[in-house]
Coordinates of N, CA and C in Angstrom, one line a residue:
M77 N -11.4 -14.3 6.8 CA -10.9 -12.9 6.7 C -9.5 -13.0 7.0
I78 N -8.7 -12.1 6.4 CA -7.3 -11.9 6.5 C -7.1 -10.6 6.9
I79 N -5.9 -10.3 7.6 CA -5.4 -9.1 8.1 C -4.4 -8.7 7.0
P80 N -4.7 -7.7 6.2 CA -3.7 -7.3 5.1 C -2.5 -6.5 5.6
N81 N -1.3 -7.0 5.2 CA -0.1 -6.3 5.5 C 0.7 -6.0 4.3
G82 N 0.2 -6.3 3.1 CA 1.0 -6.2 1.9 C 0.0 -6.3 0.6
Y83 N 0.6 -6.6 -0.5 CA -0.1 -6.7 -1.8 C 0.5 -7.7 -2.6
I84 N -0.2 -8.3 -3.7 CA 0.3 -9.0 -4.7 C -0.3 -8.7 -5.9
R85 N 0.4 -9.1 -7.0 CA -0.1 -9.1 -8.4 C 0.3 -10.3 -9.1
I86 N -0.8 -11.0 -9.6 CA -0.7 -12.3 -10.1 C -0.5 -12.1 -11.7
T87 N 0.6 -12.7 -12.3 CA 0.9 -12.7 -13.8 C 0.5 -14.1 -14.3
T88 N -0.5 -14.2 -15.2 CA -0.9 -15.5 -15.8 C -0.6 -15.6 -17.2
T89 N 0.1 -16.6 -17.7 CA 0.4 -16.7 -19.1 C -0.6 -17.8 -19.7
T90 N -1.2 -17.4 -20.8 CA -2.1 -18.3 -21.5 C -1.7 -18.4 -22.9
G91 N -2.2 -19.4 -23.6 CA -2.1 -19.5 -25.0 C -0.7 -20.0 -25.3
G92 N -0.2 -19.7 -26.6 CA 1.0 -20.1 -27.0 C 1.0 -21.5 -27.6
G93 N 2.2 -21.9 -28.1 CA 2.2 -23.1 -28.8 C 2.4 -23.1 -30.3
L94 N 1.7 -24.1 -30.9 CA 1.8 -24.1 -32.4 C 0.5 -24.3 -33.0
Q95 N 0.3 -23.5 -34.1 CA -1.1 -23.5 -34.8 C -0.8 -23.7 -36.3
N96 N -1.1 -24.9 -36.8 CA -0.9 -25.2 -38.2 C 0.6 -25.0 -38.5
G97 N 1.4 -25.5 -37.6 CA 2.8 -25.5 -37.7 C 3.6 -24.3 -37.5
K98 N 2.8 -23.2 -37.2 CA 3.5 -21.8 -36.9 C 3.4 -21.5 -35.4
P99 N 4.4 -21.0 -34.8 CA 4.3 -20.5 -33.4 C 3.3 -19.5 -33.1
V100 N 2.7 -19.6 -32.1 CA 1.7 -18.7 -31.6 C 2.2 -18.0 -30.3
R101 N 2.2 -16.7 -30.3 CA 2.6 -16.1 -29.1 C 1.8 -16.3 -27.8
A102 N 2.3 -16.5 -26.7 CA 1.6 -16.5 -25.5 C 1.1 -15.1 -25.0
T103 N 0.1 -15.0 -24.3 CA -0.3 -13.8 -23.8 C -0.2 -13.8 -22.3
K104 N 0.4 -12.6 -21.8 CA 0.5 -12.4 -20.3 C -0.4 -11.5 -19.9
T105 N -1.2 -11.8 -18.7 CA -2.1 -10.8 -18.1 C -1.8 -10.6 -16.6
T106 N -1.7 -9.4 -16.2 CA -1.3 -9.1 -14.9 C -2.6 -8.4 -14.2
S107 N -2.8 -9.0 -12.9 CA -4.0 -8.5 -12.2 C -3.6 -7.1 -11.6
D108 N -4.6 -6.5 -11.0 CA -4.5 -5.3 -10.3 C -3.9 -5.7 -8.9
F109 N -3.7 -4.7 -8.1 CA -3.1 -4.9 -6.6 C -4.2 -5.7 -5.9
I110 N -3.8 -6.8 -5.3 CA -4.7 -7.6 -4.5 C -4.2 -7.4 -3.0
T111 N -4.9 -7.1 -2.0 CA -4.6 -7.1 -0.8 C -4.3 -8.5 -0.2
A112 N -3.2 -8.6 0.7 CA -2.9 -9.9 1.2 C -2.1 -9.9 2.4
N113 N -2.1 -10.9 3.1 CA -1.2 -11.0 4.4 C 0.0 -11.7 3.9
V114 N 1.2 -11.1 3.9 CA 2.5 -11.5 3.5 C 3.3 -11.9 4.8
N115 N 3.8 -13.1 4.7 CA 4.8 -13.6 5.7 C 6.0 -14.1 5.1
E116 N 7.1 -13.7 5.7 CA 8.3 -14.2 5.1 C 8.7 -15.6 5.8
S117 N 8.8 -16.6 5.1 CA 9.1 -18.0 5.7 C 10.7 -18.2 5.7
R118 N 11.4 -17.7 4.8 CA 12.8 -18.1 4.7 C 13.5 -16.9 4.0
R119 N 14.7 -16.4 4.6 CA 15.6 -15.5 3.8 C 17.0 -15.9 4.1
S120 N 17.8 -15.9 3.0 CA 19.1 -16.2 3.2 C 20.0 -15.1 2.4
H121 N 21.1 -14.8 3.0 CA 22.0 -13.8 2.3 C 23.3 -14.4 2.3
G122 N 23.9 -14.5 1.1 CA 25.3 -15.2 1.0 C 25.8 -15.1 -0.4
A123 N 26.9 -15.8 -0.6 CA 27.6 -15.9 -1.8 C 26.8 -16.8 -2.8
V124 N 26.5 -16.3 -4.1 CA 26.0 -17.1 -5.0 C 27.1 -17.6 -6.1
G125 N 28.0 -16.7 -6.4 CA 28.9 -17.1 -7.4 C 30.4 -16.7 -6.6
E126 N 31.3 -16.5 -7.6 CA 32.7 -16.2 -7.1 C 32.7 -14.9 -6.5
Q127 N 32.1 -13.8 -7.1 CA 32.1 -12.5 -6.5 C 30.8 -12.0 -6.4
T128 N 29.7 -12.7 -6.3 CA 28.4 -12.3 -6.3 C 27.8 -12.6 -5.0
I129 N 27.0 -11.6 -4.3 CA 26.4 -11.8 -3.1 C 24.9 -11.4 -3.4
A130 N 23.9 -12.3 -2.9 CA 22.6 -12.2 -3.3 C 21.8 -12.6 -2.1
T131 N 20.5 -12.0 -2.0 CA 19.5 -12.5 -1.0 C 18.5 -13.2 -1.6
T132 N 18.1 -14.4 -1.1 CA 16.9 -15.2 -1.5 C 16.0 -15.2 -0.5
A133 N 14.7 -15.3 -0.8 CA 13.7 -15.3 0.1 C 12.5 -16.2 -0.4
S134 N 11.6 -16.6 0.6 CA 10.3 -17.2 0.2 C 9.4 -16.7 1.1
Y135 N 8.1 -16.7 0.6 CA 7.0 -16.1 1.3 C 5.8 -16.9 1.3
V136 N 5.0 -16.9 2.4 CA 3.7 -17.4 2.5 C 2.7 -16.3 2.4
V137 N 1.7 -16.3 1.5 CA 0.8 -15.2 1.3 C -0.6 -15.7 1.4
L138 N -1.5 -15.1 2.1 CA -2.9 -15.5 2.3 C -3.7 -14.3 1.6
V139 N -4.6 -14.8 0.8 CA -5.5 -13.8 0.1 C -7.0 -14.3 0.2
D140 N -7.8 -13.4 0.0 CA -9.3 -13.7 0.0 C -9.6 -14.5 -1.3
P141 N -10.4 -15.6 -1.2 CA -10.7 -16.4 -2.5 C -11.6 -15.5 -3.5
A142 N -12.2 -14.5 -3.0 CA -13.0 -13.7 -3.9 C -12.0 -12.7 -4.8
D143 N -10.9 -12.4 -4.3 CA -9.9 -11.5 -5.0 C -9.1 -12.3 -6.0
A144 N -8.7 -13.6 -5.7 CA -7.9 -14.4 -6.7 C -8.6 -15.8 -6.7
P145 N -9.7 -16.0 -7.5 CA -10.3 -17.4 -7.5 C -9.5 -18.2 -8.3
N146 N -8.7 -17.9 -9.4 CA -8.2 -18.8 -10.3 C -6.7 -18.9 -10.2
V147 N -6.1 -18.5 -9.1 CA -4.6 -18.6 -9.0 C -4.3 -20.1 -8.9
N148 N -3.1 -20.5 -9.8 CA -2.7 -21.9 -9.8 C -1.2 -22.0 -9.8
D149 N -0.7 -23.2 -9.9 CA 0.7 -23.4 -9.8 C 1.6 -22.9 -11.0
R150 N 0.9 -22.5 -12.0 CA 1.6 -22.2 -13.3 C 1.8 -20.6 -13.2
D151 N 1.3 -19.8 -12.3 CA 1.3 -18.5 -12.4 C 2.5 -17.9 -11.8
K152 N 2.8 -16.6 -11.8 CA 3.9 -16.0 -11.1 C 3.1 -14.9 -10.2
V153 N 3.8 -14.6 -9.1 CA 3.3 -13.6 -8.2 C 4.4 -12.6 -7.7
E154 N 4.1 -11.3 -7.9 CA 5.0 -10.2 -7.5 C 4.4 -9.9 -6.0
V155 N 5.4 -9.9 -5.2 CA 5.0 -9.6 -3.7 C 5.4 -8.2 -3.5
F156 N 4.4 -7.4 -2.7 CA 4.6 -6.0 -2.4 C 4.5 -5.9 -0.8
D157 N 5.1 -5.0 -0.1 CA 5.0 -4.7 1.3 C 3.7 -3.7 1.2
S158 N 3.6 -3.2 2.6 CA 2.3 -2.3 2.6 C 2.5 -1.0 2.0
R159 N 3.7 -0.6 1.7 CA 3.9 0.7 0.9 C 4.0 0.6 -0.6
K160 N 3.7 -0.7 -1.1 CA 3.6 -1.2 -2.5 C 5.0 -1.1 -3.1
I161 N 6.0 -1.4 -2.3 CA 7.4 -1.6 -2.8 C 7.6 -3.1 -3.0
S162 N 8.1 -3.3 -4.2 CA 8.2 -4.8 -4.7 C 9.3 -5.5 -3.8
L163 N 8.9 -6.7 -3.4 CA 9.8 -7.6 -2.7 C 10.3 -8.7 -3.6
G164 N 9.9 -8.7 -4.9 CA 10.3 -9.6 -5.9 C 9.2 -10.4 -6.6
E165 N 9.5 -10.9 -7.8 CA 8.6 -11.7 -8.4 C 9.0 -13.2 -8.3
Y166 N 8.1 -14.1 -8.0 CA 8.3 -15.4 -7.8 C 7.3 -16.3 -8.4
E167 N 7.8 -17.6 -8.7 CA 6.9 -18.5 -9.3 C 6.0 -19.2 -8.0
V168 N 4.8 -19.5 -8.4 CA 4.0 -20.0 -7.4 C 4.3 -21.6 -7.1
Q169 N 4.7 -21.9 -5.9 CA 5.0 -23.3 -5.5 C 3.8 -24.2 -5.3
T170 N 2.9 -23.6 -4.3 CA 1.7 -24.2 -4.1 C 0.5 -23.1 -3.9
A171 N -0.7 -23.4 -4.3 CA -1.8 -22.6 -4.0 C -2.9 -23.5 -3.7
R172 N -3.4 -23.3 -2.4 CA -4.5 -24.1 -2.0 C -5.5 -23.4 -1.1
L173 N -6.7 -23.8 -1.2 CA -7.9 -23.2 -0.4 C -7.8 -23.7 1.0
L174 N -7.9 -22.9 2.0 CA -8.0 -23.2 3.4 C -9.4 -23.1 3.6
D175 N -10.1 -24.2 3.8 CA -11.6 -24.2 3.9 C -12.1 -23.5 5.1
F176 N -11.5 -23.9 6.2 CA -12.0 -23.3 7.5 C -11.8 -21.9 7.9
V177 N -10.9 -21.3 7.1 CA -10.5 -19.9 7.4 C -10.9 -19.1 6.2
D178 N -11.5 -19.8 5.1 CA -11.9 -19.1 3.8 C -10.8 -18.2 3.3
A179 N -9.5 -18.8 3.1 CA -8.4 -18.0 2.5 C -7.8 -18.9 1.6
I180 N -7.0 -18.3 0.7 CA -6.1 -19.1 -0.3 C -4.7 -18.9 0.3
R181 N -3.9 -20.0 0.4 CA -2.6 -19.9 1.0 C -1.7 -20.2 -0.2
I182 N -0.9 -19.2 -0.6 CA 0.0 -19.3 -1.8 C 1.4 -19.3 -1.2
E183 N 2.2 -20.3 -1.6 CA 3.7 -20.3 -1.2 C 4.5 -19.9 -2.5
V184 N 5.4 -19.0 -2.3 CA 6.3 -18.7 -3.4 C 7.8 -18.5 -2.8

């Protein structure tokens, strides 16, 4: 059981490549909003370039395995707060099942 304080949407890319020497377009599918427990693990605000200032962040997200059973390291996750305001879209660093608490831990 998780205590939801935000949402995520998982974007999965499938297909693509070559078929008979011709390129085949990859298809992207985006899930509906999935309730999640979103925790910010790192945030840094500073200069990226000569005159550019940016904020970078990373999150640890817990979701119910029934809501996102097929999430893997090749997916992208868009993280939202409790008001469904986007916090950014990130590539999944790790996604693993926590057996004893019955939750999937996703690091982005």
